[in-house]
GROMACS .gro file of C-alpha atoms in nm:
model
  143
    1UNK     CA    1  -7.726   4.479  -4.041
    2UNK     CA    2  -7.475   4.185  -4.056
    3UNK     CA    3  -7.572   3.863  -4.100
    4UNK     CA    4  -7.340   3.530  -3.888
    5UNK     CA    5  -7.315   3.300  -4.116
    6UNK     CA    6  -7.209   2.944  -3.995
    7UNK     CA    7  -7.094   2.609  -4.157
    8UNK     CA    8  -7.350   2.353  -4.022
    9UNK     CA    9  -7.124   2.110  -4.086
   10UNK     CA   10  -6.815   2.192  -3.927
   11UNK     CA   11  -7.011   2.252  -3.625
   12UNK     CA   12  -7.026   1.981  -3.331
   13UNK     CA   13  -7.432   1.883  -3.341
   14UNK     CA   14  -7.480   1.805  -2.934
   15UNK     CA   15  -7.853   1.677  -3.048
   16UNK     CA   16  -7.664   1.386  -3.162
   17UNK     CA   17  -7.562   1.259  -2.854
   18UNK     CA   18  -7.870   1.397  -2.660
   19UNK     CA   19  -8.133   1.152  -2.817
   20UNK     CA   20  -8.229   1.002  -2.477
   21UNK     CA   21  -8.222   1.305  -2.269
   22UNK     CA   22  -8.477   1.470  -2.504
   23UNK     CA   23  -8.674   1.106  -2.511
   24UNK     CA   24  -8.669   1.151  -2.111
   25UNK     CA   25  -8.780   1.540  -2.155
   26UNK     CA   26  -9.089   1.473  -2.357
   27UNK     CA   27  -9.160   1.164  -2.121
   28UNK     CA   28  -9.154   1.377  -1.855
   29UNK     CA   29  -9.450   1.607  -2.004
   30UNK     CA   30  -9.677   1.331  -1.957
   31UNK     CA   31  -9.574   1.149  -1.631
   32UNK     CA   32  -9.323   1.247  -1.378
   33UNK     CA   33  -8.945   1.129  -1.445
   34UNK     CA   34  -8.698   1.126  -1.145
   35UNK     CA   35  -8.452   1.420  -1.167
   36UNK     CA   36  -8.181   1.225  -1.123
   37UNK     CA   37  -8.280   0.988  -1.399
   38UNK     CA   38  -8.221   1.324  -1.646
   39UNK     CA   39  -7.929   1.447  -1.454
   40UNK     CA   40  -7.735   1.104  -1.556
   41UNK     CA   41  -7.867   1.149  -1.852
   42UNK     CA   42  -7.707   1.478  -1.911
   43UNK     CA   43  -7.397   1.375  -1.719
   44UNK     CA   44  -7.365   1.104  -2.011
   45UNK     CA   45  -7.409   1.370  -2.291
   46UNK     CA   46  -7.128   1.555  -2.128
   47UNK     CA   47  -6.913   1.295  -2.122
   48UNK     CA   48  -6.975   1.233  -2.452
   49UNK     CA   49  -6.903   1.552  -2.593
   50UNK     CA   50  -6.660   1.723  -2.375
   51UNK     CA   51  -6.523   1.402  -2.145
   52UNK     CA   52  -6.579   1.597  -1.858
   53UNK     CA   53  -6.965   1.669  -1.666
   54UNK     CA   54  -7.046   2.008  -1.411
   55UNK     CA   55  -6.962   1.810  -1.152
   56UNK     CA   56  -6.625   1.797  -1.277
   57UNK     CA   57  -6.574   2.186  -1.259
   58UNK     CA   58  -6.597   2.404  -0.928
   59UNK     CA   59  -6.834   2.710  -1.002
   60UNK     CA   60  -6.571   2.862  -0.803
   61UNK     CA   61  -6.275   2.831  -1.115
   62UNK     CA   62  -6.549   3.078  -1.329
   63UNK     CA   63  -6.521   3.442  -1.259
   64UNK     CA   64  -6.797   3.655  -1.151
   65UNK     CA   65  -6.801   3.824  -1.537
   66UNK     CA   66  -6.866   3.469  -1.654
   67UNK     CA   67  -7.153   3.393  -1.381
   68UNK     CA   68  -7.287   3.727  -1.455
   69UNK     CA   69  -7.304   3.624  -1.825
   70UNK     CA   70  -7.438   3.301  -1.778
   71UNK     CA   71  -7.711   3.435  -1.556
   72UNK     CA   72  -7.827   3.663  -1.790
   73UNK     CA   73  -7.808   3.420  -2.175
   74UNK     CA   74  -8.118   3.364  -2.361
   75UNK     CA   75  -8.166   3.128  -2.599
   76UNK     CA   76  -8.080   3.337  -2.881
   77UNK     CA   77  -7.715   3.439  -2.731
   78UNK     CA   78  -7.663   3.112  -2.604
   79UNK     CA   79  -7.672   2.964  -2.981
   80UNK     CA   80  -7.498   3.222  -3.123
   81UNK     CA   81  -7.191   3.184  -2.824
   82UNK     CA   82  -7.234   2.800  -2.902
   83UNK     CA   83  -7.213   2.796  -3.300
   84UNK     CA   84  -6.896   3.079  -3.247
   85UNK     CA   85  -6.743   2.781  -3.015
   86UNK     CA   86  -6.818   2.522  -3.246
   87UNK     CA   87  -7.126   2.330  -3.157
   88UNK     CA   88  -7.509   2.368  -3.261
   89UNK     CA   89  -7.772   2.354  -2.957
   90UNK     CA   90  -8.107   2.261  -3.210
   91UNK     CA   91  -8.234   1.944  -3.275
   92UNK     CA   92  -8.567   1.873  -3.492
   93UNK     CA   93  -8.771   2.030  -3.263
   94UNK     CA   94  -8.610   2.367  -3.209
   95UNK     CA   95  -8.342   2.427  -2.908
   96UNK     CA   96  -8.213   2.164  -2.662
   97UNK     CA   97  -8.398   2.175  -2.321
   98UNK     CA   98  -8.070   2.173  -2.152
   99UNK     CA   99  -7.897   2.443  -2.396
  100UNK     CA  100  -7.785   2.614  -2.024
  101UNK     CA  101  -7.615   2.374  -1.885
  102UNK     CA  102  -7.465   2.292  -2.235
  103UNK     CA  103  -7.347   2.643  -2.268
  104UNK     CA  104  -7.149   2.589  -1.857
  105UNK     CA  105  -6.987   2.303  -2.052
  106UNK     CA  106  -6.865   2.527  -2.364
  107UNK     CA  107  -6.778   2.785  -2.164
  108UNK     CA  108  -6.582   2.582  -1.917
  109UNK     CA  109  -6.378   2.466  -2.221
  110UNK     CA  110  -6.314   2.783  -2.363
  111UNK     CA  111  -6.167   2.914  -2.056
  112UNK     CA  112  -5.886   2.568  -2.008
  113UNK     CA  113  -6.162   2.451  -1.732
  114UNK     CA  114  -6.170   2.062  -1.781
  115UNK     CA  115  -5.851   1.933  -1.680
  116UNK     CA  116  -5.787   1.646  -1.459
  117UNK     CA  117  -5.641   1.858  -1.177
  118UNK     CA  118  -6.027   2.069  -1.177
  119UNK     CA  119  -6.174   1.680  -1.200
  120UNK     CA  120  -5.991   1.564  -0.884
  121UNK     CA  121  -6.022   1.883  -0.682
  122UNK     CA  122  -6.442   1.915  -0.783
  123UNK     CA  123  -6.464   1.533  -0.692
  124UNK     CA  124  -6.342   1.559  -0.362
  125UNK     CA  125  -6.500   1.917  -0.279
  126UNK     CA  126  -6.846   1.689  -0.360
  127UNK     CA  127  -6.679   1.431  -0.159
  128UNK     CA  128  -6.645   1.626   0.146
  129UNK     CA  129  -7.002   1.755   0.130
  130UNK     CA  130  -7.128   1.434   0.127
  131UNK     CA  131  -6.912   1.309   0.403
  132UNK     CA  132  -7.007   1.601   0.607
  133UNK     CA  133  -7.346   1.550   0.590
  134UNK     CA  134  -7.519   1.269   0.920
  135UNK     CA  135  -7.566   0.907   0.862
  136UNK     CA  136  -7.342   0.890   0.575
  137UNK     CA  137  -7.027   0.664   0.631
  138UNK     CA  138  -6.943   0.674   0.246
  139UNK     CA  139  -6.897   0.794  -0.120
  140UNK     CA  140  -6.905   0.579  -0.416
  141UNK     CA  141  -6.865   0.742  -0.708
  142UNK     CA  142  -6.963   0.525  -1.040
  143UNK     CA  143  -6.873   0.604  -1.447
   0.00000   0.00000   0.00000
């Protein structure tokens, strides 16, 4: 048996910009907390980190291999894959509620995802969907 042995300290600690998002996750054990309240929360973690959120990558630029992997991580892969990348998905408590959608983000960067061009072409895909749907006239997209 092999043990994987990693430097805790050279590794990118996500926890540490996820403070309020796990706040809002134990707040929302006791009374309800709007999704989108966590989503921007997330969405700011992201940008933290990586500069970049999900909405700023089309599931479309990851192969099906990569789908089929994410589908199938556990927690126990998914901090292994993140620790090999760089980063550590624990805090105090044990593993980040949104280790997943952490784990999009990682992989998106180790395949050249977040770029600028993937930015402006996901924006206006999300754009268009808006636009597309009745009694909507526009988009205004905040940071």
């Amino acid at each position: 048996m092999s043990t994987i042995a990693f430097d805790q300290f050279a590794l990118t600690r996500i926890a540490d910009f996820a403070r309020s998002l796990s706040r809002l996750h134990l707040m929302a054990r006791r009374h309800p907390i709007d999704d989108d309240q966590i989503d921007r929360e997330f969405n700011t973690v992201c940008l933290s980190v990586w500069g970049y959120t999900t909405d700023d990558i089309s599931d479309d630029l990851f192969s099906l291999e990569d789908h089929a992997w994410l589908d199938q991580l556990d927690e126990a892969h998914a901090r292994i894959f993140a620790a090999e990348q760089g980063y550590d998905l624990v805090d105090d408590h044990g593993m980040l509620t949104d280790w997943w959608g952490y784990c999009w983000m990682i992989l998106a960067e180790k395949r050249g995802l977040l770029t600028p061009e993937n930015r402006t072409a996901a924006r206006a895909e999300i754009e268009e969907k808006y636009l597309s749907a009745p009694n909507v006239i526009g988009v205004i997209v905040g940071r």
